[in-house]
Amino acid sequence: MNIILLGPPGAGKGTQASRLVDNRGMVQLSTGDMLRAAVKAQTPIGLKAKAVMEAGELVSDEIVSGIIGEALDGMAAETGVIFDGYPRTQAQAHSLDTILADRGRTLDHVIELDVDEDALVERITGRFTCASCGEGYHDMFKTTKVADTCDKCGGHEFKRRPDDNEETVRTRMAEYRAKTAPILPIYEARNIVSRVDGMADMDEVTVAISTILDGADA
Ligand code: AP5
Ligand code: MG
């Protein structure tokens, strides 16, 4: 099964994708995570993407579709994929169709996380992750069980994203409204969109997504 998690910055795409990885053995393909890794490694793509990401704007369609295609090439055909943060434009949506068709894959579900944008700024500015394993946390909504210790790997170092400040978040949201939200009708026309209340508690969102996927499985 191949699915897209669609929603604005802070909607919970990464949080829910990582649960699907743990619970269903699917693979998460987050273009944001892949680009951040490229920036850290100072690859040619990373060098191009760094300033664009820090401004909260979109990296070029060619770059992101290229990295998605490459990531799929290294994967067994039966492995289910969660697209997190991709596609984000009409051009990327069309590229994904070709990328999947070329590899004999189909797109089974688009899950839209429906959220209140004003609450998202609070979510994003409170976000931090474990520097060792990447587990996500939040200052208010998901703290570590033991102070300064990752629940998952026991690591003691945490980090925050450079684009997680209020000004950049507003730009990222504007980009979402202008370029990403308009791709929904492509998938609505195929009857594969399900809307989930992304403002609900994290565990409730997980259950809602699971119910949809089980229905789609049947
Ligand atoms: P990307 O990394 O994809 O960022 P984003 O879309 O802005 O989304 P986020 O990762 O900020 O939010 P999320 O939905 O994953 O939320 P999370 O689960 O962490 O992209 C970053 C940049 O890379 C882009 O701006 C662009 O420059 C570039 N880029 C990436 N892909 C691209 C593409 N395809 N094309 C062009 N450019 C691209 O949750 C947020 C916080 O809220 C966490 O702290 C979490 O604990 C908490 N939380 C989650 N769910 C809940 C809940 N239900 N209740 C309470 N708190 C919650
Ligand atoms: Mg994310």
Coordinates of C-alpha atoms and ligand atoms in Angstrom, one line a residue:
M1 CA 0.0 0.0 0.0
N2 CA 1.3 3.5 -0.9
I3 CA -0.2 6.5 0.8
I4 CA 0.3 10.3 0.9
L5 CA 0.0 12.2 4.2
L6 CA -1.1 15.7 3.3
G7 CA -1.4 18.7 5.5
P8 CA 0.2 22.0 6.4
P9 CA 3.4 22.5 8.4
G10 CA 2.9 21.0 11.9
A11 CA -0.2 19.0 10.9
G12 CA 1.4 15.9 12.3
K13 CA 2.6 14.2 9.1
G14 CA 5.9 13.2 10.6
T15 CA 4.4 12.1 13.9
Q16 CA 1.8 9.8 12.2
A17 CA 4.2 8.5 9.6
S18 CA 6.6 7.3 12.2
R19 CA 3.8 5.5 14.0
L20 CA 2.8 3.8 10.7
V21 CA 6.5 2.7 10.3
D22 CA 6.4 1.2 13.8
N23 CA 2.9 -0.4 13.6
R24 CA 2.8 -1.5 10.0
G25 CA 6.4 -1.9 8.8
M26 CA 5.8 0.8 6.1
V27 CA 8.6 3.0 5.0
Q28 CA 8.4 6.8 5.5
L29 CA 9.7 9.0 2.6
S30 CA 9.8 12.5 4.0
T31 CA 11.3 14.9 1.5
G32 CA 11.9 17.4 4.3
D33 CA 13.9 14.8 6.3
M34 CA 15.9 13.8 3.1
L35 CA 16.6 17.5 2.3
R36 CA 17.7 18.2 5.9
A37 CA 20.1 15.2 5.7
A38 CA 21.5 16.6 2.4
V39 CA 22.0 20.0 4.0
K40 CA 23.8 18.4 6.9
A41 CA 26.0 16.4 4.6
Q42 CA 26.6 19.5 2.4
T43 CA 25.8 17.5 -0.8
P44 CA 25.2 19.6 -4.0
I45 CA 21.4 19.2 -3.4
G46 CA 21.9 20.3 0.2
L47 CA 23.9 23.3 -0.7
K48 CA 21.1 24.4 -3.2
A49 CA 18.3 23.7 -0.7
K50 CA 19.6 25.2 2.5
A51 CA 18.7 28.9 2.0
V52 CA 15.3 28.0 0.4
M53 CA 14.3 25.8 3.3
E54 CA 15.5 28.4 5.9
A55 CA 13.2 31.0 4.1
G56 CA 10.3 28.5 4.3
E57 CA 9.9 28.4 0.5
L58 CA 9.7 25.3 -1.7
V59 CA 12.8 23.5 -3.1
S60 CA 12.6 22.9 -6.9
D61 CA 10.2 20.2 -8.2
E62 CA 13.1 18.5 -10.1
I63 CA 15.2 18.1 -7.0
V64 CA 12.5 16.6 -4.8
S65 CA 11.0 14.3 -7.4
G66 CA 14.5 13.2 -8.2
I67 CA 15.2 12.2 -4.6
I68 CA 11.8 10.4 -4.3
G69 CA 12.5 8.4 -7.5
E70 CA 16.0 7.4 -6.2
A71 CA 14.6 6.4 -2.8
L72 CA 12.0 4.1 -4.4
D73 CA 14.6 2.5 -6.6
G74 CA 16.3 1.0 -3.6
M75 CA 13.1 -0.5 -2.2
A76 CA 11.4 -3.9 -2.7
A77 CA 8.1 -3.5 -4.7
E78 CA 6.0 -4.9 -1.9
T79 CA 7.2 -2.4 0.7
G80 CA 4.4 0.1 1.5
V81 CA 5.5 3.7 1.3
I82 CA 4.2 6.8 3.2
F83 CA 4.8 10.0 1.3
D84 CA 5.3 12.7 3.9
G85 CA 5.6 16.2 2.6
Y86 CA 5.5 15.1 -1.0
P87 CA 4.0 15.9 -3.5
R88 CA 3.6 19.7 -2.7
T89 CA 2.8 21.1 -6.2
Q90 CA 0.8 20.1 -9.2
A91 CA 4.1 19.3 -11.0
Q92 CA 5.2 17.0 -8.2
A93 CA 1.8 15.3 -8.2
H94 CA 2.1 14.5 -11.9
S95 CA 5.7 13.4 -11.4
L96 CA 4.6 11.1 -8.6
D97 CA 2.1 9.4 -11.0
T98 CA 4.9 8.7 -13.4
I99 CA 7.4 7.6 -10.7
L100 CA 4.9 5.1 -9.3
A101 CA 3.7 3.8 -12.7
D102 CA 7.3 3.3 -13.8
R103 CA 7.9 1.1 -10.8
G104 CA 4.6 -0.8 -11.0
R105 CA 3.2 0.9 -7.9
T106 CA -0.2 2.5 -7.4
L107 CA -1.3 5.2 -5.0
D108 CA -3.9 3.8 -2.7
H109 CA -4.8 6.6 -0.3
V110 CA -4.4 10.3 0.4
I111 CA -5.0 11.2 4.0
E112 CA -5.6 14.9 4.6
L113 CA -4.9 16.1 8.1
D114 CA -7.4 18.8 8.7
V115 CA -6.0 21.4 11.1
D116 CA -6.5 24.9 12.5
E117 CA -3.6 26.9 11.2
D118 CA -3.4 29.2 14.3
A119 CA -2.8 26.3 16.6
L120 CA 0.0 25.0 14.3
V121 CA 2.3 27.9 15.1
E122 CA 2.3 26.7 18.8
R123 CA 2.9 23.1 17.7
I124 CA 5.8 24.0 15.5
T125 CA 7.6 26.4 17.8
G126 CA 7.4 23.9 20.6
R127 CA 8.8 21.0 18.6
F128 CA 12.1 19.3 19.2
T129 CA 13.6 15.9 18.2
C130 CA 16.2 13.5 19.6
A131 CA 19.5 14.2 18.0
S132 CA 20.4 10.5 17.9
C133 CA 17.2 8.7 16.8
G134 CA 15.0 11.5 15.5
E135 CA 12.1 10.8 17.8
G136 CA 9.8 13.8 17.8
Y137 CA 8.7 15.7 21.0
H138 CA 6.8 18.9 22.0
D139 CA 7.4 21.2 24.9
M140 CA 3.7 20.9 25.9
F141 CA 2.1 18.1 24.0
K142 CA 4.7 15.3 24.2
T143 CA 7.5 15.8 26.7
T144 CA 10.2 13.1 27.5
K145 CA 9.1 10.8 30.3
V146 CA 12.5 11.4 32.1
A147 CA 13.9 14.9 31.8
D148 CA 16.4 15.4 29.0
T149 CA 16.3 11.7 28.1
C150 CA 14.8 10.3 24.9
D151 CA 12.0 7.8 25.5
K152 CA 13.0 5.7 22.5
C153 CA 16.9 5.5 22.6
G154 CA 18.0 7.1 25.9
G155 CA 19.9 9.9 24.1
H156 CA 20.5 13.1 25.9
E157 CA 20.9 15.5 23.0
F158 CA 17.9 17.2 21.3
K159 CA 17.7 19.6 18.5
R160 CA 15.3 22.2 17.0
R161 CA 14.8 23.0 13.3
P162 CA 16.1 26.3 12.0
D163 CA 12.9 26.9 10.1
D164 CA 10.7 26.4 13.2
N165 CA 10.3 30.1 14.0
E166 CA 7.1 32.0 13.7
E167 CA 8.1 34.1 10.7
T168 CA 9.2 31.2 8.6
V169 CA 6.2 29.1 9.7
R170 CA 3.9 31.8 8.3
T171 CA 5.7 31.6 4.9
R172 CA 5.6 27.8 4.9
M173 CA 1.8 28.0 5.6
A174 CA 1.3 30.5 2.8
E175 CA 3.3 28.2 0.4
Y176 CA 1.0 25.3 1.5
R177 CA -2.2 27.3 0.8
A178 CA -1.0 28.6 -2.6
K179 CA 0.7 25.5 -4.0
T180 CA -0.1 22.4 -2.1
A181 CA -3.8 22.6 -1.1
P182 CA -4.7 23.0 -4.8
I183 CA -3.4 19.4 -5.6
L184 CA -6.2 17.9 -3.5
P185 CA -8.8 17.9 -6.3
I186 CA -6.5 15.7 -8.4
Y187 CA -6.9 12.9 -5.8
E188 CA -10.5 13.8 -5.0
A189 CA -11.4 13.0 -8.6
R190 CA -9.9 9.5 -8.1
N191 CA -11.9 9.0 -4.9
I192 CA -8.9 8.2 -2.8
V193 CA -9.0 11.2 -0.3
S194 CA -9.9 10.7 3.4
R195 CA -10.0 13.6 5.8
V196 CA -8.9 13.1 9.4
D197 CA -9.3 15.6 12.2
G198 CA -5.7 16.6 12.8
M199 CA -6.6 18.7 15.9
A200 CA -7.5 15.6 17.8
D201 CA -5.2 13.9 20.3
M202 CA -2.2 12.2 18.6
D203 CA -3.4 8.7 19.6
E204 CA -6.9 9.5 18.2
V205 CA -5.4 10.6 14.9
T206 CA -3.4 7.3 14.8
V207 CA -6.6 5.3 15.3
A208 CA -8.5 7.3 12.6
I209 CA -5.7 6.7 10.1
S210 CA -5.5 3.0 11.0
T211 CA -9.2 2.6 10.5
I212 CA -9.0 4.1 7.0
L213 CA -6.1 1.9 6.0
D214 CA -7.8 -1.2 7.3
G215 CA -10.8 -0.3 5.3
A216 CA -8.7 0.3 2.3
D217 CA -7.0 -3.1 2.8
A218 CA -10.2 -5.1 2.9
Ligands
AP5_1 P1 8.9 19.4 5.9 O1 10.0 18.8 6.7 O2 8.0 18.5 5.1 O3 8.1 20.4 6.9 P2 6.5 20.8 6.9 O4 5.6 20.3 5.8 O5 6.5 22.2 7.1 O6 5.9 19.9 8.0 P3 6.5 19.7 9.4 O7 7.6 18.7 9.4 O8 6.9 21.0 10.0 O9 5.2 19.2 10.2 P4 4.6 17.8 10.3 O10 3.3 17.8 9.7 O11 5.6 16.7 10.0 O12 4.3 17.8 11.9 P5 4.9 17.0 13.1 O13 4.4 15.6 13.1 O14 6.4 17.2 13.2 O15 9.5 20.5 4.9 C1 10.5 21.4 5.4 C2 11.0 22.3 4.2 O16 11.6 21.4 3.2 C3 9.9 23.0 3.3 O17 9.5 24.2 3.9 C4 10.6 23.1 2.0 O18 11.5 24.2 2.0 C5 11.4 21.8 1.9 N1 10.6 20.7 1.3 C6 10.2 19.5 1.8 N2 9.5 18.8 1.0 C7 9.4 19.5 -0.2 C8 8.7 19.3 -1.4 N3 8.0 18.1 -1.7 N4 8.8 20.2 -2.4 C9 9.5 21.4 -2.2 N5 10.2 21.7 -1.0 C10 10.1 20.7 0.0 O19 4.2 17.7 14.3 C11 4.6 19.0 14.7 C12 4.6 19.1 16.3 O20 3.3 19.0 16.8 C13 5.5 18.1 16.9 O21 6.1 18.6 18.0 C14 4.4 17.0 17.4 O22 4.9 16.4 18.6 C15 3.2 17.9 17.6 N6 2.0 17.2 17.3 C16 1.8 16.3 16.2 N7 0.5 15.9 16.2 C17 -0.1 16.5 17.3 C18 -1.5 16.4 17.8 N8 -2.4 15.6 17.2 N9 -1.7 17.1 18.9 C19 -0.8 17.9 19.5 N10 0.5 18.0 19.1 C20 0.8 17.3 18.0
MG2 MG 7.5 16.6 9.2

